[in-house]
PDB file of C-alpha atoms in Angstrom:
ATOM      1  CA  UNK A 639       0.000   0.000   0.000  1.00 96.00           C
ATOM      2  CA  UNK A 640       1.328   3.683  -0.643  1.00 95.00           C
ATOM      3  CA  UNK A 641      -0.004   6.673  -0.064  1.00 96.00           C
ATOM      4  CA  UNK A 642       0.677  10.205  -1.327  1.00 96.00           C
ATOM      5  CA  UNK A 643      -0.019  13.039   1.762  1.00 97.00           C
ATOM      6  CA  UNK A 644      -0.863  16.807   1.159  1.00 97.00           C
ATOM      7  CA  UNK A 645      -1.502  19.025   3.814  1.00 97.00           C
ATOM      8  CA  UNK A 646      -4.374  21.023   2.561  1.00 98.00           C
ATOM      9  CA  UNK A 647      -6.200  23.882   3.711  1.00 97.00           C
ATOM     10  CA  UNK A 648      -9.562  22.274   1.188  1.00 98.00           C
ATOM     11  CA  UNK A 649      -9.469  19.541  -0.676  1.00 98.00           C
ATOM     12  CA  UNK A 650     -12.621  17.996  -3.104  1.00 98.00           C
ATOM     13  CA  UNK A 651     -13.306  15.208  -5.403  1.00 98.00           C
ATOM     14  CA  UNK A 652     -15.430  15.726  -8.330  1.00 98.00           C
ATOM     15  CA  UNK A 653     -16.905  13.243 -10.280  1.00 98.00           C
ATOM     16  CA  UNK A 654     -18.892  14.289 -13.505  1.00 97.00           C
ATOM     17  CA  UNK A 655     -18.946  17.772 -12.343  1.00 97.00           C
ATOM     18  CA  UNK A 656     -20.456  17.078  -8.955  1.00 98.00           C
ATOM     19  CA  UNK A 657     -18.904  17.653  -5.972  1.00 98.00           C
ATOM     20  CA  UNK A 658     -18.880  13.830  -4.169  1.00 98.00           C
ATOM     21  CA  UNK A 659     -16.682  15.426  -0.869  1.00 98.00           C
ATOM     22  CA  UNK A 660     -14.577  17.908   0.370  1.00 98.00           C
ATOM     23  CA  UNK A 661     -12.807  18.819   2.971  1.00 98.00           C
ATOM     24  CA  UNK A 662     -11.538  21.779   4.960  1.00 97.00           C
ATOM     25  CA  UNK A 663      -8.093  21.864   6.673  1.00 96.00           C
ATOM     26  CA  UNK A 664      -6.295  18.459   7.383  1.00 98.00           C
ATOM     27  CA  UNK A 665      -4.862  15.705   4.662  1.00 98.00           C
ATOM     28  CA  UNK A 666      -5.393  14.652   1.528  1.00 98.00           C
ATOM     29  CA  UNK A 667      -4.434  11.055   0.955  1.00 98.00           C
ATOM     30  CA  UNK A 668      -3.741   9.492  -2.541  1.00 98.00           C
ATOM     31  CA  UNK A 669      -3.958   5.711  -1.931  1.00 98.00           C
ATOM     32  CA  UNK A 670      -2.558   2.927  -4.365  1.00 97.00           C
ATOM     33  CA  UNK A 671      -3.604  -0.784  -3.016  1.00 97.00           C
ATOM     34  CA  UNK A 672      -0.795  -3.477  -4.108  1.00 96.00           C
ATOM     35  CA  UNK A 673      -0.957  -7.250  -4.680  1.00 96.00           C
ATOM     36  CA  UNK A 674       0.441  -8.026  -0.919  1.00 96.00           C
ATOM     37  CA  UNK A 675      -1.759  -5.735   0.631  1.00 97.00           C
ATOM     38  CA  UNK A 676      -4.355  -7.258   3.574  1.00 98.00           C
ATOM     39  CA  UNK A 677      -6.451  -5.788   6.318  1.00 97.00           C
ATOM     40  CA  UNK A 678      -3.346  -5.510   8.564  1.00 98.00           C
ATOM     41  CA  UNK A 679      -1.402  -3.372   5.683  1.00 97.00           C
ATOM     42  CA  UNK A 680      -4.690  -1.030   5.861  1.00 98.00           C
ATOM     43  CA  UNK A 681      -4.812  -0.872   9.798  1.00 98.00           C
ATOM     44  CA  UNK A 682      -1.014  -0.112   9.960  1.00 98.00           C
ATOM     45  CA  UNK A 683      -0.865   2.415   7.309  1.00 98.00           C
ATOM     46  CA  UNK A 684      -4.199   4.023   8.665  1.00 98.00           C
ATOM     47  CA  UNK A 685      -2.709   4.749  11.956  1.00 97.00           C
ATOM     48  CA  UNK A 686       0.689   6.115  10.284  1.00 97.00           C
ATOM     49  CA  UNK A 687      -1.417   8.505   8.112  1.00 97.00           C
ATOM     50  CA  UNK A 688      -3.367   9.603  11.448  1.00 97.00           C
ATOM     51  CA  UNK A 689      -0.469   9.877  13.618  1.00 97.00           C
ATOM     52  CA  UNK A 690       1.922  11.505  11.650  1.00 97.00           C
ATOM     53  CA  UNK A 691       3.127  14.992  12.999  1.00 97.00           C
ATOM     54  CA  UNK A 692       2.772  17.384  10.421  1.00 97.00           C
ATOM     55  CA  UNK A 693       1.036  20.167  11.730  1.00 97.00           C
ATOM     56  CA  UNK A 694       2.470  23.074  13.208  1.00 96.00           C
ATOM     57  CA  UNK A 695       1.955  23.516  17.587  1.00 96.00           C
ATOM     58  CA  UNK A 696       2.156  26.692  18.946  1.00 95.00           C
ATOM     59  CA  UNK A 697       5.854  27.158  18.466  1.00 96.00           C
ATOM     60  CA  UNK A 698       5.452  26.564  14.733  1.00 93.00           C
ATOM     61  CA  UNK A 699       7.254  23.034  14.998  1.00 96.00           C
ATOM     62  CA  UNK A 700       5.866  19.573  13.488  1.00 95.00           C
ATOM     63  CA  UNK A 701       4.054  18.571  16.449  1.00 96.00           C
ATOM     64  CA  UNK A 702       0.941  17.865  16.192  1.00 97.00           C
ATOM     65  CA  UNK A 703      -0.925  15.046  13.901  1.00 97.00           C
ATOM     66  CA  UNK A 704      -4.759  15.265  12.234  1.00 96.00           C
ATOM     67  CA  UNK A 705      -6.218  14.045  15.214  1.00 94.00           C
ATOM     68  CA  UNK A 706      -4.089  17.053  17.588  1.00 96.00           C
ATOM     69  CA  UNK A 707      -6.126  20.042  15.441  1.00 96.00           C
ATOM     70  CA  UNK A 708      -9.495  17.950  14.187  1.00 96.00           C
ATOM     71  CA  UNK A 709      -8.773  18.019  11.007  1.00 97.00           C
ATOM     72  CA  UNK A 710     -10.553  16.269   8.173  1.00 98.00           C
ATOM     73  CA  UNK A 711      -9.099  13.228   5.709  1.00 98.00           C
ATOM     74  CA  UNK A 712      -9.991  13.196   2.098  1.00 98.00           C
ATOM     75  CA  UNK A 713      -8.808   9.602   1.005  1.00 98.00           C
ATOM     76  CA  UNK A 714      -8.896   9.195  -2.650  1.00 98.00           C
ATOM     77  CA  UNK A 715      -7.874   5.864  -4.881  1.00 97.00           C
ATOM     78  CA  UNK A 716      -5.298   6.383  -7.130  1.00 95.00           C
ATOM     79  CA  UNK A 717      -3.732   2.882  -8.621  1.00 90.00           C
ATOM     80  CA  UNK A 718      -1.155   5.136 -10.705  1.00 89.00           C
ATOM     81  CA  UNK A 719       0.869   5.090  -7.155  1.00 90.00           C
ATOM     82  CA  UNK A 720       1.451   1.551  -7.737  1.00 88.00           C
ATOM     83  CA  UNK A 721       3.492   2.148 -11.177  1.00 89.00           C
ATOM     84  CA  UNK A 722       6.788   0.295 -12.477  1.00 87.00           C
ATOM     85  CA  UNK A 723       8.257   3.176 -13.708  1.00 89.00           C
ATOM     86  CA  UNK A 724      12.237   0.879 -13.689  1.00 89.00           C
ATOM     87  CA  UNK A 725      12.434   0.546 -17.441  1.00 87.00           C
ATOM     88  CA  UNK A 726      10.925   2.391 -20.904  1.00 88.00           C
ATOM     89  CA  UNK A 727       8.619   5.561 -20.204  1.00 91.00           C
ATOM     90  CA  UNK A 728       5.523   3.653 -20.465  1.00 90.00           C
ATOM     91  CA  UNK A 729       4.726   2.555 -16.714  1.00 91.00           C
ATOM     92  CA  UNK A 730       3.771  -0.999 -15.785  1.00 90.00           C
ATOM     93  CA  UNK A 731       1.069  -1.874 -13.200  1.00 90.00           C
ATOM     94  CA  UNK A 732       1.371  -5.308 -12.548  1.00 89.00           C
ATOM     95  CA  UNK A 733       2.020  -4.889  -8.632  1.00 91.00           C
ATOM     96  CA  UNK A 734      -0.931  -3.079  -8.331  1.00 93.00           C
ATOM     97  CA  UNK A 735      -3.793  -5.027  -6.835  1.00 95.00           C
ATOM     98  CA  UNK A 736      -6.909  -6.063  -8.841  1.00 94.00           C
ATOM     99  CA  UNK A 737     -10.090  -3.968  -8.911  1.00 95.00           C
ATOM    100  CA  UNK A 738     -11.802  -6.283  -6.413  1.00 96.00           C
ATOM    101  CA  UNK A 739      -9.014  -6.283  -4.350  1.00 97.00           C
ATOM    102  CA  UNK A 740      -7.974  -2.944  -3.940  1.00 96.00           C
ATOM    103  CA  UNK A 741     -11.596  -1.589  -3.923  1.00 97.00           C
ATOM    104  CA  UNK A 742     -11.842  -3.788  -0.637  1.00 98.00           C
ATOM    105  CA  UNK A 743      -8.868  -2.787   1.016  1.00 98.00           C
ATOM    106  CA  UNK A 744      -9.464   1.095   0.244  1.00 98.00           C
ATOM    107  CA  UNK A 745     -13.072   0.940   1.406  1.00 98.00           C
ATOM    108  CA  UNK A 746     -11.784  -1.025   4.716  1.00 98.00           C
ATOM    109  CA  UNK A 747      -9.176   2.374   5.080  1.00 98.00           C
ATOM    110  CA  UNK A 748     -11.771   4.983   5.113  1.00 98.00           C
ATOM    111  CA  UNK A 749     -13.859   2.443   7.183  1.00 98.00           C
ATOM    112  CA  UNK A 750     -11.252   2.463   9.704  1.00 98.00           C
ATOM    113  CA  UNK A 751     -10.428   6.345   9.547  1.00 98.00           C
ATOM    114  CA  UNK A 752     -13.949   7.065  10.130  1.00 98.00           C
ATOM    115  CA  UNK A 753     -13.771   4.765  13.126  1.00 97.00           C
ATOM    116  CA  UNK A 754     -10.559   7.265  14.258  1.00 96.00           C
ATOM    117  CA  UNK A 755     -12.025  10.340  13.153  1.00 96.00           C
ATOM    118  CA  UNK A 756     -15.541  10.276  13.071  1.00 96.00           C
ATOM    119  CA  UNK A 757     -17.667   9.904  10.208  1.00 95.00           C
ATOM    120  CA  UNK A 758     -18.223  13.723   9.504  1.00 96.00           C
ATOM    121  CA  UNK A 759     -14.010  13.726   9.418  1.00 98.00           C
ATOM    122  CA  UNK A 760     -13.525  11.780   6.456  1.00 98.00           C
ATOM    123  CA  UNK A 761     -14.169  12.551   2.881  1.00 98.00           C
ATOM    124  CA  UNK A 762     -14.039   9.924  -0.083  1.00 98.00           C
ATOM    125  CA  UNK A 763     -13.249   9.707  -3.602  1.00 98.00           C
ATOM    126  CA  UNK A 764     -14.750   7.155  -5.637  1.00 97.00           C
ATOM    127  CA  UNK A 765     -13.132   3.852  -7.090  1.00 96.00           C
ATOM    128  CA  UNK A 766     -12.642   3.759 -10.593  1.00 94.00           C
ATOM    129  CA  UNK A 767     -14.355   6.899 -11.312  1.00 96.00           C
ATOM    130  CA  UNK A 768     -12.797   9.925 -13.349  1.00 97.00           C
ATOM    131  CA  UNK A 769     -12.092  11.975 -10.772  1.00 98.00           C
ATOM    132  CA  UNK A 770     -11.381  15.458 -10.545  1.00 98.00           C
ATOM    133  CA  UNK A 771      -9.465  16.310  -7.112  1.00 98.00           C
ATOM    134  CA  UNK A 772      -8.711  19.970  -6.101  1.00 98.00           C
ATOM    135  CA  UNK A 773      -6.662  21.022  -3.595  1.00 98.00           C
ATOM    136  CA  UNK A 774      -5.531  24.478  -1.868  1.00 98.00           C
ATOM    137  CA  UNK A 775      -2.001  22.957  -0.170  1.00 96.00           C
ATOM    138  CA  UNK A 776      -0.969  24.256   3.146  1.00 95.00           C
ATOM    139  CA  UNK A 777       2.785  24.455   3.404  1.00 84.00           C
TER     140      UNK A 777
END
């Protein structure tokens, strides 16, 4: 599993010009599922994302994770993550999970964010959708 972390200020996922979610201040997560991935790569990586310090305290140092300043998540799929870029310029995807797969193990990470955050915390892209994701970065 990888994931790709933005501290945002907003963050939203459009789909077919609708807004599906958005966010205000907190993360955005770009999440690639891989062939070895299981519930326990989820659970271990979901903590990571949630504990990870990098949010200013009042002494402007790195000291405080999402949960610290109840911040929001906006976890959106994104198999490109999971590219074999080693030879040519045309990447290969063949450690990436299948759609059945990784469409589990991403819905089992927000399931388990929400269960950290709260419900009203977590946004969601949408699995194998064109998405549209815009993003005002913080830092």
């Amino acid at each position: 599993m990888k994931g790709l972390l933005q501290r945002v200020s907003h963050a939203s996922v459009t789909v077919a010009g609708e807004t599906i979610a958005e966010i205000p201040a907190g993360l955005l997560l770009l999440l690639a599922v891989e062939k070895p991935d299981d519930s326990t790569t989820v659970k271990t990586l979901c903590r990571k994302i949630l504990g990870y310090r990098v949010f200013p305290d009042e002494q402007g140092r790195m000291n405080r994770c999402l949960q610290d300043i109840n911040g929001s998540l906006l976890v959106v799929p994104q198999f490109t993550l999971a590219a074999d870029t080693s030879s040519g310029t045309r990447p290969g995807f063949s450690v990436a999970a299948g759609p059945d797969v990784a469409n589990r193990l991403y819905e089992l990470f927000v399931a388990d964010a929400r269960s950290q955050l709260g419900s009203s915390k977590v946004g969601e892209g949408r699995f194998g959708a064109d998405m549209k994701v815009g993003l005002t970065n913080d830092g």
